[in-house]
Coordinates of C-alpha atoms in Angstrom, one line a residue:
H1 CA 50.2 96.2 134.7
E2 CA 48.5 98.7 132.4
Q3 CA 50.4 101.4 134.1
Q4 CA 53.7 99.8 133.9
L5 CA 53.0 99.2 130.1
L6 CA 52.2 102.8 129.5
T7 CA 55.2 103.9 131.6
K8 CA 57.3 101.8 129.2
I9 CA 55.6 103.1 126.1
L10 CA 56.3 106.6 127.2
D11 CA 59.8 105.9 128.1
A12 CA 60.5 104.2 124.6
S13 CA 59.6 107.8 123.1
F14 CA 62.9 109.7 121.5
D15 CA 61.4 112.9 122.5
A16 CA 60.7 114.2 125.8
L17 CA 57.4 114.3 127.4
L18 CA 56.0 116.3 130.2
V19 CA 52.5 116.1 131.7
I20 CA 51.3 119.1 133.5
D21 CA 48.2 120.4 135.4
E22 CA 46.1 123.5 134.9
R23 CA 48.7 125.5 137.0
G24 CA 51.6 124.2 134.8
I25 CA 53.0 121.9 137.7
I26 CA 54.9 118.8 136.4
Q27 CA 52.9 115.6 137.2
K28 CA 54.9 113.0 135.0
V29 CA 57.7 112.8 132.8
N30 CA 59.4 110.1 130.6
A31 CA 63.0 108.8 130.6
A32 CA 63.7 111.1 127.5
A33 CA 62.9 114.1 129.5
T34 CA 65.5 113.4 132.1
T35 CA 68.2 112.6 129.4
V36 CA 67.5 115.8 127.5
F37 CA 67.2 118.2 130.3
G38 CA 69.3 116.7 132.8
W39 CA 66.9 116.7 135.8
S40 CA 65.9 113.5 137.5
E41 CA 62.1 112.5 137.7
A42 CA 62.0 113.5 141.4
E43 CA 63.4 117.0 140.5
F44 CA 60.8 117.4 137.9
L45 CA 57.8 116.3 139.7
G46 CA 56.1 119.1 141.6
N47 CA 58.1 121.9 139.9
S48 CA 56.5 124.4 137.2
I49 CA 57.2 123.5 133.6
N50 CA 59.0 127.0 133.7
I51 CA 62.2 125.4 134.8
I52 CA 62.9 124.3 131.2
M53 CA 62.0 127.7 129.6
S54 CA 63.8 131.0 129.6
V55 CA 62.3 133.6 132.0
A56 CA 60.6 135.3 129.0
E57 CA 59.2 132.2 127.6
G58 CA 58.1 131.0 130.9
K59 CA 55.9 134.2 131.6
K60 CA 54.3 133.9 128.1
H61 CA 53.5 130.2 128.9
D62 CA 51.7 131.1 132.3
I63 CA 49.8 134.0 130.9
Y64 CA 48.7 131.6 127.9
L65 CA 47.7 128.9 130.0
Q66 CA 45.7 130.9 132.4
R67 CA 43.8 132.5 129.7
Y68 CA 42.9 129.4 128.1
C69 CA 41.7 127.7 131.4
R70 CA 39.7 130.8 131.8
T71 CA 38.3 131.3 128.4
G72 CA 38.9 128.2 126.2
H73 CA 40.5 130.2 123.5
K74 CA 43.1 128.0 121.7
K75 CA 46.2 129.5 120.4
M76 CA 49.1 127.1 121.2
I77 CA 46.9 123.9 122.2
G78 CA 47.2 121.2 119.5
K79 CA 49.9 123.2 117.8
Q80 CA 53.8 123.1 117.6
R81 CA 56.1 126.0 118.1
E82 CA 59.8 126.5 118.0
L83 CA 61.5 128.1 121.2
E84 CA 64.6 127.9 123.2
A85 CA 64.5 125.3 126.0
R86 CA 66.7 125.4 129.2
K87 CA 68.7 122.6 130.5
K88 CA 69.6 121.9 134.2
D89 CA 73.2 123.3 133.7
G90 CA 71.6 126.7 132.3
S91 CA 72.5 126.0 128.7
L92 CA 69.7 126.6 126.2
F93 CA 68.9 124.5 122.9
P94 CA 66.5 125.1 120.1
C95 CA 63.5 122.7 120.3
T96 CA 59.8 122.2 119.1
I97 CA 57.2 121.9 121.6
G98 CA 53.5 120.8 121.1
L99 CA 50.9 121.0 123.9
T100 CA 47.9 118.7 123.8
E101 CA 44.9 118.8 126.3
V102 CA 43.8 115.5 128.0
H103 CA 40.8 114.9 130.2
H104 CA 41.0 111.9 132.6
M105 CA 38.7 111.2 135.3
G106 CA 37.1 114.8 135.7
S107 CA 40.8 116.2 135.7
R108 CA 42.3 118.4 133.0
K109 CA 46.1 117.7 132.0
F110 CA 48.2 119.0 129.3
V111 CA 50.9 117.0 127.7
G112 CA 53.9 118.7 126.2
F113 CA 56.1 117.0 123.6
I114 CA 59.4 118.3 123.3
K115 CA 62.0 117.6 120.5
D116 CA 65.5 118.9 120.5
V117 CA 66.2 120.2 117.1
T118 CA 69.8 121.3 117.5
V119 CA 71.1 118.8 114.9
Q120 CA 68.5 119.9 112.3
K121 CA 69.3 123.7 113.1
S122 CA 73.1 123.1 112.6
L123 CA 72.3 121.1 109.2
L124 CA 70.2 124.1 108.1
I125 CA 72.8 126.7 109.0
A126 CA 75.6 124.5 107.4
E127 CA 73.4 124.3 104.2
A128 CA 72.6 128.0 104.3
E129 CA 76.5 128.7 104.6
R130 CA 77.1 126.3 101.8
Q131 CA 74.5 128.0 99.5
A132 CA 76.0 131.4 100.3
S133 CA 79.5 130.2 99.7
D134 CA 78.3 128.6 96.1
N135 CA 76.4 131.8 95.3
L136 CA 79.7 134.0 96.0
L137 CA 81.7 131.5 94.0
H138 CA 79.2 131.5 91.1
N139 CA 79.1 135.5 91.0
I140 CA 82.9 135.6 90.5
L141 CA 83.3 132.7 88.4
P142 CA 81.6 131.3 85.2
E143 CA 79.3 128.4 86.2
H144 CA 81.1 125.5 84.8
I145 CA 84.5 126.9 86.4
A146 CA 82.9 127.2 89.7
H147 CA 81.6 123.6 89.4
R148 CA 85.0 122.3 88.5
L149 CA 86.7 124.2 91.3
K150 CA 84.3 122.8 93.7
Q151 CA 85.1 119.2 92.6
D152 CA 88.9 119.7 92.3
P153 CA 90.4 122.7 94.3
S154 CA 93.8 122.3 92.3
H155 CA 94.6 125.1 90.0
I156 CA 92.6 125.3 86.7
A157 CA 94.1 126.2 83.4
D158 CA 92.6 125.5 79.9
H159 CA 93.2 126.3 76.2
Y160 CA 90.4 127.9 74.2
D161 CA 90.6 128.1 70.4
N162 CA 88.0 130.9 69.8
T163 CA 87.1 133.2 72.5
T164 CA 86.0 136.9 71.9
I165 CA 87.6 139.4 74.2
L166 CA 86.2 142.9 74.9
F167 CA 88.0 145.8 76.8
A168 CA 86.1 149.0 77.5
D169 CA 87.9 152.2 78.7
I170 CA 86.7 155.6 79.8
V171 CA 88.3 158.4 77.7
G172 CA 90.3 161.0 79.6
F173 CA 89.5 159.2 82.9
T174 CA 92.6 160.6 84.6
D175 CA 92.2 164.1 83.8
K176 CA 88.4 164.0 84.7
T177 CA 88.9 162.3 88.1
S178 CA 91.9 164.7 89.0
R179 CA 89.0 167.2 90.0
M180 CA 86.7 164.8 91.7
S181 CA 86.7 163.3 95.1
P182 CA 87.3 159.6 95.7
H183 CA 83.8 159.2 96.8
D184 CA 82.5 160.6 93.5
I185 CA 84.9 158.6 91.4
V186 CA 83.7 155.3 93.0
S187 CA 80.2 156.3 92.8
M188 CA 80.5 157.0 89.1
L189 CA 82.4 154.0 88.4
N190 CA 79.8 151.8 90.4
D191 CA 76.9 153.2 88.5
L192 CA 78.7 152.7 84.9
F193 CA 80.0 149.3 85.9
S194 CA 76.5 148.3 87.1
R195 CA 75.0 149.1 84.0
F196 CA 77.8 147.2 82.3
D197 CA 77.2 144.1 84.6
Y198 CA 73.4 143.9 83.8
L199 CA 74.4 143.6 80.1
V200 CA 76.9 141.0 80.9
G201 CA 74.0 138.8 82.4
R202 CA 71.6 139.9 79.5
Y203 CA 73.9 138.5 76.9
D204 CA 75.3 135.4 78.9
L205 CA 78.8 136.7 79.0
N206 CA 81.9 136.4 81.3
K207 CA 82.9 139.4 83.3
V208 CA 86.7 138.9 83.8
K209 CA 87.6 142.1 85.8
T210 CA 87.9 145.8 86.2
I211 CA 91.1 147.4 86.1
G212 CA 90.6 151.1 87.2
D213 CA 88.5 152.3 84.8
C214 CA 89.0 149.6 82.2
Y215 CA 86.2 146.9 82.0
M216 CA 87.1 143.5 80.6
A217 CA 84.4 140.9 79.4
T218 CA 84.6 138.0 77.2
S219 CA 82.2 135.2 75.7
I220 CA 81.9 132.3 77.9
P221 CA 85.2 130.2 77.3
S222 CA 83.5 127.0 76.6
D223 CA 83.4 124.9 73.3
E224 CA 79.7 124.4 73.7
L225 CA 78.8 127.9 74.1
E226 CA 81.1 129.7 71.7
H227 CA 79.2 129.2 68.4
D228 CA 77.6 132.4 68.9
G229 CA 79.9 134.1 71.7
C230 CA 81.6 136.6 69.0
A231 CA 77.9 137.8 68.1
R232 CA 76.9 138.2 71.7
V233 CA 80.1 140.2 72.4
C234 CA 79.4 142.5 69.5
R235 CA 75.8 143.1 70.7
F236 CA 76.9 143.7 74.1
A237 CA 79.5 146.4 72.9
L238 CA 76.7 148.2 70.9
D239 CA 74.6 148.3 74.0
L240 CA 77.6 149.6 76.2
L241 CA 77.5 152.8 74.1
Q242 CA 73.8 153.0 74.7
A243 CA 74.2 152.5 78.4
V244 CA 76.9 155.2 78.3
K245 CA 74.5 157.5 76.5
A246 CA 71.7 156.7 79.1
F247 CA 74.2 157.6 81.7
N248 CA 75.1 161.1 80.1
D249 CA 71.4 161.7 79.7
S250 CA 70.9 161.3 83.3
G251 CA 72.8 164.4 84.0
P252 CA 75.9 163.3 85.9
R253 CA 77.2 165.7 88.5
H254 CA 80.7 165.9 87.0
G255 CA 79.9 165.9 83.3
H256 CA 79.5 163.3 80.4
V257 CA 82.0 160.4 79.7
S258 CA 83.0 158.8 76.5
L259 CA 83.9 155.2 76.0
R260 CA 86.6 153.5 74.0
V261 CA 85.9 150.0 73.2
G262 CA 88.2 147.1 71.5
I263 CA 87.2 143.7 70.5
A264 CA 89.3 140.6 69.2
T265 CA 88.7 137.1 68.8
G266 CA 91.3 134.2 69.0
Q267 CA 93.1 131.7 71.3
V268 CA 93.4 132.2 74.9
V269 CA 94.4 130.3 78.0
A270 CA 92.0 130.9 80.8
G271 CA 92.4 129.8 84.4
V272 CA 92.1 130.3 88.1
L273 CA 95.4 131.0 89.9
G274 CA 96.1 130.9 93.6
T275 CA 93.9 130.2 96.8
K276 CA 92.6 133.7 97.7
R277 CA 90.3 135.9 96.1
F278 CA 89.7 133.8 93.1
L279 CA 89.8 135.3 89.6
F280 CA 89.1 133.5 86.3
D281 CA 91.6 135.2 84.3
M282 CA 92.8 135.0 80.7
W283 CA 96.0 135.4 78.7
G284 CA 97.0 135.1 75.2
D285 CA 97.6 136.8 71.8
A286 CA 94.1 137.7 71.4
V287 CA 93.6 139.3 74.8
N288 CA 96.7 141.5 73.9
V289 CA 95.2 142.4 70.7
A290 CA 91.8 143.4 72.0
A291 CA 93.6 145.6 74.4
R292 CA 95.3 147.3 71.4
M293 CA 92.1 147.6 69.4
E294 CA 90.8 149.7 72.5
Q295 CA 94.0 151.7 73.1
H296 CA 94.4 152.8 69.5
G297 CA 90.4 153.4 69.3
V298 CA 88.3 156.2 68.8
P299 CA 86.0 157.8 71.6
N300 CA 82.4 156.3 71.3
Q301 CA 83.5 153.8 68.7
I302 CA 84.0 149.9 68.8
Q303 CA 87.1 149.1 67.0
V304 CA 87.4 145.3 65.9
T305 CA 89.8 142.9 64.2
E306 CA 89.0 141.3 60.8
K307 CA 88.6 138.1 62.6
V308 CA 85.7 139.4 64.5
V309 CA 84.2 140.6 61.4
E310 CA 84.5 137.2 60.1
N311 CA 82.9 135.4 62.9
A312 CA 80.2 138.0 64.1
G313 CA 77.9 137.1 61.2
P314 CA 75.9 139.1 58.6
E315 CA 73.8 140.7 61.1
F316 CA 76.2 143.3 61.9
T317 CA 77.3 146.3 59.9
F318 CA 81.2 147.1 60.0
E319 CA 83.2 150.2 58.6
F320 CA 86.8 149.6 57.5
R321 CA 88.9 152.2 59.2
G322 CA 92.3 151.3 57.8
T323 CA 95.6 149.6 59.0
L324 CA 97.1 149.8 62.3
N325 CA 100.6 149.1 63.3
V326 CA 99.9 146.9 66.5
K327 CA 102.7 146.3 68.8
G328 CA 103.9 142.7 68.7
K329 CA 101.7 141.9 65.5
G330 CA 102.7 144.4 62.9
P331 CA 100.1 145.9 60.4
M332 CA 96.6 144.8 61.1
G333 CA 93.3 145.9 59.6
A334 CA 90.8 147.6 61.9
Y335 CA 87.3 148.0 61.6
F336 CA 84.3 149.8 63.5
L337 CA 81.4 148.1 64.4
K338 CA 78.7 150.3 63.6
S339 CA 75.1 148.6 64.0
A340 CA 73.3 145.3 64.2
K341 CA 69.7 144.3 63.7
S342 CA 67.0 145.9 65.6
V343 CA 67.0 145.7 69.4
C344 CA 64.2 143.2 69.4
A345 CA 66.4 140.9 67.3
R346 CA 69.5 141.4 69.3
L347 CA 67.7 140.0 72.4
S348 CA 68.9 136.5 73.4
V349 CA 66.5 133.6 72.9
K350 CA 66.3 133.3 76.7
E351 CA 64.7 136.8 77.0
R352 CA 62.0 136.8 74.7
A353 CA 59.8 134.3 72.6
P354 CA 58.8 135.6 69.2
A355 CA 55.4 136.9 68.7
K356 CA 52.8 135.1 66.7
N357 CA 53.2 135.8 63.0
E358 CA 56.3 138.1 63.6
P359 CA 58.0 138.9 60.5
K360 CA 61.7 138.0 60.1
P361 CA 64.0 141.1 60.5
A362 CA 65.8 142.1 57.4
R363 CA 69.3 140.9 57.1
C364 CA 71.9 143.9 57.0
Q365 CA 74.6 143.6 54.7
S366 CA 78.2 144.1 56.1
A367 CA 79.9 147.2 54.8
V368 CA 83.2 145.8 54.9
I369 CA 85.8 147.3 52.7

């Protein structure tokens, strides 16, 4: 009766169980083992446990078991490990196996507990793929837009009243690159734009796209974050010029480059179009004006509109350039962004905590005419 009870208990287990002797010969199996592996109990008994393993794993198991029985040195006994098990039809599946030693009536037995982890593995793979997909989506779209797109894959188009747009363009790019190989062109742009990308992250901005040698970035198009968006873009623009200076100081193979930067602030419509290669793009009057500020700009200068001067705040210094005749807008006042507070003061709140007893930086007065 006790033997029958023990057999029922073992057969009630969800996991496969195999009992082997010191030579690795199977002495007993439960019902789950026959279900998982496909062999009947009669086919199991008297066979080596290697029938459920790949050839390589079987050899390793034999060597370990012989060494353990000879020396008593434990490596796998009492522990779980993961390996690929083999079914009767030859197919392999991932499992965890734990081996425990049992002494009974002067004999030494080993009990193997085997759990099929195919489902768990599939879930882990699916989760890793989902995470990789989410990371890619967040890398090409603003976080709140990526979240909305996952919730509703239909098109996204929103109106924003006050977004700051920046265009940066390499001066004389066509002439300069006409004497360069395609590899050198891509290498140069990758070096420069990687520096710009770092600054986008530093100032928590939105990189929209690159068009040839033109780099477009904006403040985050969200009402909750726009209170300092213009100032962040201005700080970003000043550091773009420093990034180009650092690039030039590195002794680039094909000579120095100059940057022309334009900034405007205003209303935009922003959205994600289509279903392939998502791009969160922007359209509107402010985008066109920012492009004009860059196109009519001066090398190594940041040209901005009067609205940018008004929105940026007193920490920046501007210089009035004059009036430009902007296509589609007519005469517009244009200004050069010259400087801001110290580098330390320009860092975002996320990047540094104020030092103890740190004096407040002096406020710069705008030199606006």
